[in-house]
Tab-separated table of C-alpha atoms in Angstrom:
chain	number	residue	atom	x	y	z
A	104	UNK	CA	-12.149	-19.464	11.564
A	105	UNK	CA	-14.222	-20.369	8.530
A	106	UNK	CA	-17.943	-20.076	8.374
A	107	UNK	CA	-18.383	-23.862	8.316
A	108	UNK	CA	-16.445	-24.155	11.560
A	109	UNK	CA	-18.601	-21.500	13.128
A	110	UNK	CA	-21.667	-23.386	12.062
A	111	UNK	CA	-20.481	-26.492	13.859
A	112	UNK	CA	-19.743	-24.815	17.136
A	113	UNK	CA	-21.990	-25.958	19.929
A	114	UNK	CA	-22.772	-24.278	23.220
A	115	UNK	CA	-20.742	-25.855	26.017
A	116	UNK	CA	-23.804	-26.601	28.101
A	117	UNK	CA	-25.935	-28.018	25.280
A	118	UNK	CA	-26.205	-31.404	26.997
A	119	UNK	CA	-27.466	-30.005	30.283
A	120	UNK	CA	-29.328	-26.837	29.274
A	121	UNK	CA	-33.070	-27.198	28.955
A	122	UNK	CA	-35.239	-24.850	26.992
A	123	UNK	CA	-37.843	-23.479	29.387
A	124	UNK	CA	-41.354	-24.739	28.794
A	125	UNK	CA	-44.336	-22.656	29.678
A	126	UNK	CA	-47.966	-23.317	30.397
A	127	UNK	CA	-50.213	-20.565	29.035
A	128	UNK	CA	-53.077	-19.372	31.213
A	129	UNK	CA	-55.842	-17.191	29.766
A	130	UNK	CA	-58.572	-15.192	31.470
A	131	UNK	CA	-61.114	-14.954	28.627
A	132	UNK	CA	-63.529	-12.580	30.348
A	133	UNK	CA	-60.889	-9.814	30.606
A	134	UNK	CA	-59.727	-9.940	26.976
A	135	UNK	CA	-60.599	-7.097	24.600
A	136	UNK	CA	-59.044	-8.674	21.525
A	137	UNK	CA	-56.280	-6.102	20.991
A	138	UNK	CA	-54.084	-8.735	19.241
A	139	UNK	CA	-50.833	-7.669	21.017
A	140	UNK	CA	-50.029	-11.113	22.473
A	141	UNK	CA	-50.757	-12.892	19.201
A	142	UNK	CA	-48.604	-10.611	17.034
A	143	UNK	CA	-45.698	-10.122	19.437
A	144	UNK	CA	-45.345	-13.732	20.703
A	145	UNK	CA	-41.711	-14.596	19.806
A	146	UNK	CA	-42.565	-18.241	19.084
A	147	UNK	CA	-45.865	-17.420	17.404
A	148	UNK	CA	-48.033	-19.902	19.242
A	149	UNK	CA	-51.181	-17.863	19.859
A	150	UNK	CA	-54.202	-17.478	17.573
A	151	UNK	CA	-57.673	-16.017	18.025
A	152	UNK	CA	-60.278	-18.444	19.272
A	153	UNK	CA	-63.513	-18.953	17.383
A	154	UNK	CA	-65.384	-18.513	20.666
A	155	UNK	CA	-66.222	-15.096	22.061
A	156	UNK	CA	-66.367	-13.854	25.628
A	157	UNK	CA	-69.277	-12.063	27.308
A	158	UNK	CA	-68.317	-8.735	25.705
A	159	UNK	CA	-68.102	-10.274	22.244
A	160	UNK	CA	-64.318	-10.294	21.800
A	161	UNK	CA	-62.338	-13.224	20.424
A	162	UNK	CA	-59.671	-14.146	22.971
A	163	UNK	CA	-56.321	-15.849	22.240
A	164	UNK	CA	-55.747	-19.576	22.471
A	165	UNK	CA	-52.706	-21.743	21.778
A	166	UNK	CA	-52.595	-22.799	18.142
A	167	UNK	CA	-53.260	-26.412	17.241
A	168	UNK	CA	-49.975	-28.327	17.049
A	169	UNK	CA	-48.021	-25.768	19.106
A	170	UNK	CA	-49.189	-26.868	22.541
A	171	UNK	CA	-45.623	-27.598	23.621
A	172	UNK	CA	-43.911	-24.573	22.045
A	173	UNK	CA	-44.260	-21.907	24.765
A	174	UNK	CA	-40.838	-20.971	26.167
A	175	UNK	CA	-42.141	-19.064	29.203
A	176	UNK	CA	-40.556	-15.785	28.136
A	177	UNK	CA	-43.420	-13.922	29.786
A	178	UNK	CA	-43.681	-11.244	27.107
A	179	UNK	CA	-47.423	-11.798	26.548
A	180	UNK	CA	-47.939	-11.469	30.293
A	181	UNK	CA	-46.205	-8.079	30.588
A	182	UNK	CA	-47.567	-6.774	27.294
A	183	UNK	CA	-51.227	-7.578	27.956
A	184	UNK	CA	-53.047	-4.330	28.823
A	185	UNK	CA	-55.934	-6.279	30.323
A	186	UNK	CA	-53.891	-8.675	32.522
A	187	UNK	CA	-55.669	-11.487	30.756
A	188	UNK	CA	-52.789	-13.860	29.963
A	189	UNK	CA	-49.768	-15.244	31.816
A	190	UNK	CA	-47.430	-18.201	31.700
A	191	UNK	CA	-45.915	-20.505	34.295
A	192	UNK	CA	-42.568	-22.281	34.123
A	193	UNK	CA	-43.458	-25.918	33.582
A	194	UNK	CA	-39.911	-27.193	34.198
A	195	UNK	CA	-39.874	-25.563	37.627
A	196	UNK	CA	-43.303	-26.958	38.427
A	197	UNK	CA	-42.232	-30.457	37.374
A	198	UNK	CA	-39.049	-30.245	39.425
A	199	UNK	CA	-41.042	-29.156	42.436
A	200	UNK	CA	-43.419	-32.061	41.950
A	201	UNK	CA	-40.565	-34.562	41.732
A	202	UNK	CA	-38.741	-33.154	44.732
A	203	UNK	CA	-35.842	-31.963	42.586
A	204	UNK	CA	-34.343	-35.423	41.996
A	205	UNK	CA	-32.127	-34.432	39.049
B	104	UNK	CA	-37.709	-36.979	34.132
B	105	UNK	CA	-41.252	-37.360	32.862
B	106	UNK	CA	-42.514	-34.451	30.876
B	107	UNK	CA	-46.044	-33.269	31.271
B	108	UNK	CA	-47.906	-33.390	27.975
B	109	UNK	CA	-49.449	-29.999	27.322
B	110	UNK	CA	-52.891	-29.590	25.928
B	111	UNK	CA	-52.782	-25.915	25.010
B	112	UNK	CA	-53.929	-23.038	27.128
B	113	UNK	CA	-55.700	-23.312	30.455
B	114	UNK	CA	-58.534	-20.999	31.326
B	115	UNK	CA	-58.606	-19.322	34.693
B	116	UNK	CA	-60.057	-16.205	36.271
B	117	UNK	CA	-57.222	-14.743	38.337
B	118	UNK	CA	-53.834	-13.309	37.419
B	119	UNK	CA	-50.719	-13.582	39.650
B	120	UNK	CA	-50.499	-9.784	40.090
B	121	UNK	CA	-54.173	-9.490	41.062
B	122	UNK	CA	-53.015	-9.275	44.678
B	123	UNK	CA	-51.758	-5.740	43.967
B	124	UNK	CA	-54.858	-4.729	42.008
B	125	UNK	CA	-58.472	-4.062	42.772
B	126	UNK	CA	-59.345	-7.086	40.667
B	127	UNK	CA	-63.073	-6.718	41.208
B	128	UNK	CA	-62.911	-3.575	39.054
B	129	UNK	CA	-61.300	-5.398	36.124
B	130	UNK	CA	-61.667	-5.421	33.161
B	131	UNK	CA	-60.809	-1.731	33.199
B	132	UNK	CA	-62.476	1.034	31.201
B	133	UNK	CA	-59.602	1.607	28.758
B	134	UNK	CA	-60.178	0.994	25.053
B	135	UNK	CA	-58.966	-2.101	23.200
B	136	UNK	CA	-55.473	-1.355	21.847
B	137	UNK	CA	-54.730	1.344	24.448
B	138	UNK	CA	-51.294	1.075	26.058
B	139	UNK	CA	-52.164	2.480	29.476
B	140	UNK	CA	-53.101	-0.985	30.725
B	141	UNK	CA	-49.649	-2.238	29.741
B	142	UNK	CA	-47.978	0.662	31.546
B	143	UNK	CA	-50.102	-0.098	34.622
B	144	UNK	CA	-49.075	-3.735	34.376
B	145	UNK	CA	-45.385	-2.730	34.342
B	146	UNK	CA	-45.898	-0.433	37.350
B	147	UNK	CA	-47.579	-3.233	39.300
B	148	UNK	CA	-44.797	-5.688	38.417
B	149	UNK	CA	-42.184	-3.122	39.447
B	150	UNK	CA	-44.011	-2.536	42.757
B	151	UNK	CA	-44.046	-6.282	43.390
B	152	UNK	CA	-40.323	-6.589	42.638
B	153	UNK	CA	-39.207	-3.402	44.401
B	154	UNK	CA	-38.843	-5.034	47.803
B	155	UNK	CA	-40.579	-2.025	49.314
B	156	UNK	CA	-43.429	-2.926	51.620
B	157	UNK	CA	-46.857	-2.537	50.081
B	158	UNK	CA	-47.883	-0.176	52.873
B	159	UNK	CA	-45.007	2.128	51.873
B	160	UNK	CA	-46.148	2.478	48.273
B	161	UNK	CA	-48.357	5.393	47.326
B	162	UNK	CA	-49.882	5.935	43.883
B	163	UNK	CA	-51.202	9.384	42.957
B	164	UNK	CA	-52.851	10.296	39.691
B	165	UNK	CA	-54.649	13.212	38.148
B	166	UNK	CA	-57.500	13.333	35.676
B	167	UNK	CA	-57.700	11.562	32.345
B	168	UNK	CA	-57.477	8.033	31.015
B	169	UNK	CA	-54.097	7.566	32.724
B	170	UNK	CA	-55.600	9.019	35.884
B	171	UNK	CA	-57.706	5.888	36.197
B	172	UNK	CA	-54.612	3.844	37.024
B	173	UNK	CA	-54.594	4.873	40.705
B	174	UNK	CA	-58.096	3.477	40.980
B	175	UNK	CA	-56.988	0.015	39.895
B	176	UNK	CA	-53.762	-0.340	41.883
B	177	UNK	CA	-54.503	-1.590	45.384
B	178	UNK	CA	-51.964	0.420	47.361
B	179	UNK	CA	-52.693	3.717	49.080
B	180	UNK	CA	-53.851	5.528	45.979
B	181	UNK	CA	-55.238	8.978	45.349
B	182	UNK	CA	-57.190	10.322	42.415
B	183	UNK	CA	-56.685	14.082	42.556
B	184	UNK	CA	-57.968	17.104	40.688
B	185	UNK	CA	-56.840	17.956	37.168
B	186	UNK	CA	-53.121	18.738	36.990
B	187	UNK	CA	-52.621	18.631	40.747
B	188	UNK	CA	-51.279	15.106	41.117
B	189	UNK	CA	-47.737	16.392	41.748
B	190	UNK	CA	-48.622	18.994	44.435
B	191	UNK	CA	-50.651	16.333	46.197
B	192	UNK	CA	-47.757	13.859	45.966
B	193	UNK	CA	-45.260	16.498	47.136
B	194	UNK	CA	-47.246	16.810	50.353
B	195	UNK	CA	-47.119	13.059	50.912
B	196	UNK	CA	-43.435	12.686	50.025
B	197	UNK	CA	-42.239	15.608	52.149
B	198	UNK	CA	-44.371	14.765	55.149
B	199	UNK	CA	-43.356	11.094	55.198
B	200	UNK	CA	-40.016	10.429	53.443
B	201	UNK	CA	-40.366	6.696	54.133
B	202	UNK	CA	-42.946	6.365	51.371
B	203	UNK	CA	-42.251	5.520	47.741
B	204	UNK	CA	-44.607	7.929	45.986
B	205	UNK	CA	-45.439	7.190	42.350
B	206	UNK	CA	-47.326	9.733	40.255
B	207	UNK	CA	-49.038	8.162	37.241
B	208	UNK	CA	-50.741	10.554	34.906
B	209	UNK	CA	-51.106	11.588	31.331
B	210	UNK	CA	-49.296	14.130	29.205
B	211	UNK	CA	-52.190	16.602	29.319
B	212	UNK	CA	-52.514	16.402	33.066
B	213	UNK	CA	-48.798	16.565	33.899
B	214	UNK	CA	-47.414	18.882	31.238
B	215	UNK	CA	-50.312	21.176	30.322
B	216	UNK	CA	-52.452	22.075	33.291
B	217	UNK	CA	-49.879	20.668	35.724
B	218	UNK	CA	-46.825	21.886	33.820
B	219	UNK	CA	-45.714	24.346	36.461
B	220	UNK	CA	-45.906	21.741	39.174
B	221	UNK	CA	-43.842	19.334	37.092
B	222	UNK	CA	-40.988	21.740	36.484
B	223	UNK	CA	-40.840	23.004	40.051
B	224	UNK	CA	-41.021	19.548	41.629
B	225	UNK	CA	-38.144	18.532	39.332
B	226	UNK	CA	-36.214	21.716	40.118
B	227	UNK	CA	-36.494	21.103	43.845
B	228	UNK	CA	-35.729	17.407	43.313
B	229	UNK	CA	-38.537	16.105	45.468
B	230	UNK	CA	-38.488	12.341	46.019
B	231	UNK	CA	-41.182	11.351	43.503
B	232	UNK	CA	-41.445	8.862	40.663
B	233	UNK	CA	-43.363	10.553	37.888
B	234	UNK	CA	-44.627	8.257	35.146
B	235	UNK	CA	-46.046	10.350	32.344
B	236	UNK	CA	-48.084	8.255	29.916
B	237	UNK	CA	-47.904	10.178	26.660
B	238	UNK	CA	-50.590	9.396	24.096
B	239	UNK	CA	-50.190	12.706	22.223
B	240	UNK	CA	-53.668	14.106	22.880
B	241	UNK	CA	-56.419	14.555	25.462
B	242	UNK	CA	-57.893	11.073	25.031
B	243	UNK	CA	-60.693	11.052	27.567
B	244	UNK	CA	-62.371	14.268	26.449
B	245	UNK	CA	-62.447	13.518	22.724
B	246	UNK	CA	-58.978	13.869	21.248
B	247	UNK	CA	-58.178	17.567	21.586
B	248	UNK	CA	-54.648	18.754	20.797
B	249	UNK	CA	-52.359	18.993	23.811
B	250	UNK	CA	-48.807	20.155	24.458
B	251	UNK	CA	-47.356	16.885	23.157
B	252	UNK	CA	-49.376	16.649	19.944
B	253	UNK	CA	-46.744	16.369	17.191
B	254	UNK	CA	-46.335	19.058	14.565
B	255	UNK	CA	-48.878	18.666	11.719
B	256	UNK	CA	-50.801	15.931	13.541
B	257	UNK	CA	-54.557	16.196	13.303
B	258	UNK	CA	-56.848	16.211	16.286
B	259	UNK	CA	-60.418	17.258	16.990
B	260	UNK	CA	-59.261	20.838	17.679
B	261	UNK	CA	-56.575	20.988	14.956
B	262	UNK	CA	-58.368	19.700	11.842
B	263	UNK	CA	-55.773	21.350	9.571
B	264	UNK	CA	-52.842	19.914	11.517
B	265	UNK	CA	-51.228	21.038	14.745
B	266	UNK	CA	-48.929	24.011	14.141
B	267	UNK	CA	-47.470	24.215	17.631
B	268	UNK	CA	-44.171	22.580	18.391
B	269	UNK	CA	-44.671	19.767	20.926
B	270	UNK	CA	-42.886	19.410	24.225
B	271	UNK	CA	-39.781	17.268	24.233
B	272	UNK	CA	-40.461	15.842	27.669
B	273	UNK	CA	-37.105	14.176	28.521
B	274	UNK	CA	-35.304	17.356	27.489
B	275	UNK	CA	-37.662	19.426	29.633
B	276	UNK	CA	-37.202	17.182	32.673
B	277	UNK	CA	-33.430	17.170	32.280
B	278	UNK	CA	-33.280	20.933	31.796
B	279	UNK	CA	-35.070	21.555	35.084
B	280	UNK	CA	-32.807	19.146	36.929
B	281	UNK	CA	-34.418	15.726	37.243
B	282	UNK	CA	-31.693	13.206	38.202
B	283	UNK	CA	-33.347	10.277	36.423
B	284	UNK	CA	-34.936	10.706	32.998
B	285	UNK	CA	-36.091	7.861	30.772
B	286	UNK	CA	-38.361	7.349	27.824
B	287	UNK	CA	-39.812	3.996	26.738
B	288	UNK	CA	-42.797	2.897	24.722
B	289	UNK	CA	-45.327	0.398	26.004
B	290	UNK	CA	-43.790	-2.129	23.618
B	291	UNK	CA	-40.529	-2.052	25.634
B	292	UNK	CA	-42.171	-3.694	28.602
B	293	UNK	CA	-39.085	-5.165	30.241
B	294	UNK	CA	-37.008	-2.013	29.918
B	295	UNK	CA	-39.967	0.043	31.138
B	296	UNK	CA	-40.436	-2.208	34.149
B	297	UNK	CA	-36.727	-1.974	34.977
B	298	UNK	CA	-36.783	1.822	34.622
B	299	UNK	CA	-39.783	2.081	36.963
B	300	UNK	CA	-38.033	-0.236	39.415
B	301	UNK	CA	-34.946	1.964	39.268
B	302	UNK	CA	-37.084	5.055	39.838
B	303	UNK	CA	-38.783	3.479	42.852
B	304	UNK	CA	-35.417	2.724	44.422
B	305	UNK	CA	-33.683	5.975	43.524
B	306	UNK	CA	-34.124	9.048	45.710
B	307	UNK	CA	-35.078	12.280	44.055
B	308	UNK	CA	-37.307	13.218	41.161
B	309	UNK	CA	-37.428	10.414	38.584
B	310	UNK	CA	-39.210	11.146	35.332
B	311	UNK	CA	-40.263	8.411	32.897
B	312	UNK	CA	-42.107	9.215	29.699
B	313	UNK	CA	-44.127	6.243	28.457
B	314	UNK	CA	-45.251	6.473	24.845
B	315	UNK	CA	-48.603	4.779	24.419
B	316	UNK	CA	-50.962	4.215	21.504
B	317	UNK	CA	-54.374	5.909	21.528
B	318	UNK	CA	-56.275	4.253	18.659
B	319	UNK	CA	-59.653	5.709	19.606
B	320	UNK	CA	-58.685	9.367	19.365
B	321	UNK	CA	-55.141	10.080	18.188
B	322	UNK	CA	-55.197	7.110	15.815
B	323	UNK	CA	-58.622	7.928	14.408
B	324	UNK	CA	-57.611	11.452	13.407
B	325	UNK	CA	-54.229	10.417	11.994
B	326	UNK	CA	-55.136	7.366	9.909
B	327	UNK	CA	-53.689	4.851	12.331
B	328	UNK	CA	-56.106	1.955	12.256
B	329	UNK	CA	-55.529	0.267	15.575
B	330	UNK	CA	-53.361	0.160	18.654
B	331	UNK	CA	-51.579	-2.781	17.082
B	332	UNK	CA	-50.597	-0.684	14.060
B	333	UNK	CA	-49.121	1.944	16.360
B	334	UNK	CA	-47.236	-0.737	18.304
B	335	UNK	CA	-45.851	-2.136	15.045
B	336	UNK	CA	-44.599	1.339	14.176
B	337	UNK	CA	-42.802	1.522	17.546
B	338	UNK	CA	-41.115	-1.771	16.706
B	339	UNK	CA	-39.942	-0.382	13.346
B	340	UNK	CA	-38.941	3.071	14.482
B	341	UNK	CA	-37.613	2.865	18.031
B	342	UNK	CA	-33.891	3.287	18.541
B	343	UNK	CA	-32.399	2.631	21.980
B	344	UNK	CA	-29.746	5.232	22.744
B	345	UNK	CA	-28.998	5.838	26.418
B	346	UNK	CA	-26.502	8.581	25.555
B	347	UNK	CA	-28.695	10.483	23.121
B	348	UNK	CA	-28.489	14.252	22.993
B	349	UNK	CA	-31.814	15.132	24.608
B	350	UNK	CA	-32.285	18.260	22.509
B	351	UNK	CA	-32.492	16.076	19.382
B	352	UNK	CA	-35.054	13.484	20.441
B	353	UNK	CA	-38.288	15.223	19.573
B	354	UNK	CA	-40.937	12.836	18.345
B	355	UNK	CA	-42.410	13.300	14.907
B	356	UNK	CA	-44.998	10.566	14.583
B	357	UNK	CA	-46.043	11.662	11.100
B	358	UNK	CA	-42.614	11.087	9.531
B	359	UNK	CA	-42.333	7.322	9.099
B	360	UNK	CA	-38.546	7.492	8.655
B	361	UNK	CA	-37.786	9.592	11.725
B	362	UNK	CA	-36.709	7.426	14.660
B	363	UNK	CA	-38.257	7.439	18.128
B	364	UNK	CA	-35.279	7.537	20.482
B	365	UNK	CA	-35.830	5.668	23.743
B	366	UNK	CA	-33.546	4.871	26.654
B	367	UNK	CA	-32.552	5.667	30.219
B	368	UNK	CA	-31.029	9.013	29.317
B	369	UNK	CA	-30.055	10.554	32.625
B	370	UNK	CA	-29.091	8.774	35.838
B	371	UNK	CA	-27.079	10.980	38.164
B	372	UNK	CA	-26.949	11.563	41.893
B	373	UNK	CA	-28.348	14.829	43.203
B	374	UNK	CA	-29.219	15.767	46.751
B	375	UNK	CA	-33.022	15.396	47.080
B	376	UNK	CA	-35.255	18.074	48.535
B	377	UNK	CA	-35.043	18.347	52.281
B	378	UNK	CA	-36.743	21.103	54.195
B	379	UNK	CA	-34.660	22.752	56.897
B	380	UNK	CA	-37.077	21.573	59.562
B	381	UNK	CA	-36.767	17.951	58.460
B	382	UNK	CA	-32.987	18.078	58.083
B	383	UNK	CA	-31.698	16.701	61.401
B	384	UNK	CA	-34.313	13.966	61.484
B	385	UNK	CA	-33.248	12.773	58.048
B	386	UNK	CA	-29.625	12.491	59.126
B	387	UNK	CA	-30.407	10.396	62.172
B	388	UNK	CA	-32.819	8.124	60.373
B	389	UNK	CA	-31.998	7.707	56.695
B	390	UNK	CA	-34.660	6.672	54.251
B	391	UNK	CA	-34.786	2.874	54.307
B	392	UNK	CA	-35.248	2.601	50.566
B	393	UNK	CA	-32.411	5.043	49.870
B	394	UNK	CA	-29.800	2.928	51.595
B	395	UNK	CA	-30.597	-0.046	49.371
B	396	UNK	CA	-30.628	2.090	46.305
B	397	UNK	CA	-27.012	3.100	46.168
B	398	UNK	CA	-25.964	-0.493	45.704
B	399	UNK	CA	-28.473	-1.144	42.955
B	400	UNK	CA	-26.619	-1.297	39.678
B	401	UNK	CA	-29.192	-0.900	37.023
B	402	UNK	CA	-27.963	1.048	34.061
B	403	UNK	CA	-24.348	0.224	33.218
B	404	UNK	CA	-22.890	3.178	34.959
B	405	UNK	CA	-22.242	5.512	32.078
B	406	UNK	CA	-21.180	8.229	34.470
B	407	UNK	CA	-18.378	6.098	35.874
B	408	UNK	CA	-17.997	4.869	39.434
B	409	UNK	CA	-18.968	7.319	42.115
């Protein structure tokens, strides 16, 4: 098999598979600005806010233009030492809301 | 299907795992960039996923930064005297074998002042899950050198570099007979959570070393700027090798090119501690969590089918 053929291979379930979408939730008052979630986010959607919390730390927010990019991998959630960020599966929430009509 | 249009992050004030935490005490006292919070987060997630009733979980910790963890986890939790977390937990585990007893403590507490208790609890294979959060120094008291401080590393008591060889904790635990031995860093959150889950479901003495950054003390003395910098170095240097020779996996944090070997090194079956007096009772009424455990396939069984 040549490399061009490999390039044109498509996953068998490409028509039905949906990339998970996540909604990011942030608890600003717990954040201590350690930067872990921002640096280790696999899709790089988090940045520091310009606002500060009560302790004076900049907390993460979703970058402008990447509102829809979260894939709900949950890495920021598990990695956060302060339990200050988590994500929810938006596809699952939407399906629940629509009574799973697909 | 209509897709919701997202508008970035939403702000809230509760976390889904708050139910297992004393959330009124958060944010915790640990420094920014410290990894103990992440380890605690993995323990709480593992507790939630373990399928063991919350009333059957017990969390015991000693003294130190890592010793604070028991204070934040809202199960039956005990904050004991320095080094004596394991003897305290042994009492709980032997008296009531139904309980899943998790010991969370630091390297100084478990391997220095509590070193004897660690090796003898492992030798007798008492049903405990010991999570040793290793930050390479005594963090809470000002960064003194401990038994895990790497060779040549500086600390407040070794300003010319530490000249004692550090403990190789997985090798130690394996040598004294622990049936489950793992080492992960706080960057390997999923693997760490799975290892803790496996330990909670496995009978016998399960030892997990969790390597954690300590920017405030260890980092300050060794020119590591922040917890993030230490985490980045874990990402560069960690090598997952479940079959590593445990004698060769000493950590040398100073040598940038030396790898940090992580993995679930040992996972074997060994008869757990059972006092003669408790013997017949155990046979009539097996440990509820033990029965489920044998069918749990977690690590690809490198020892072959049983």
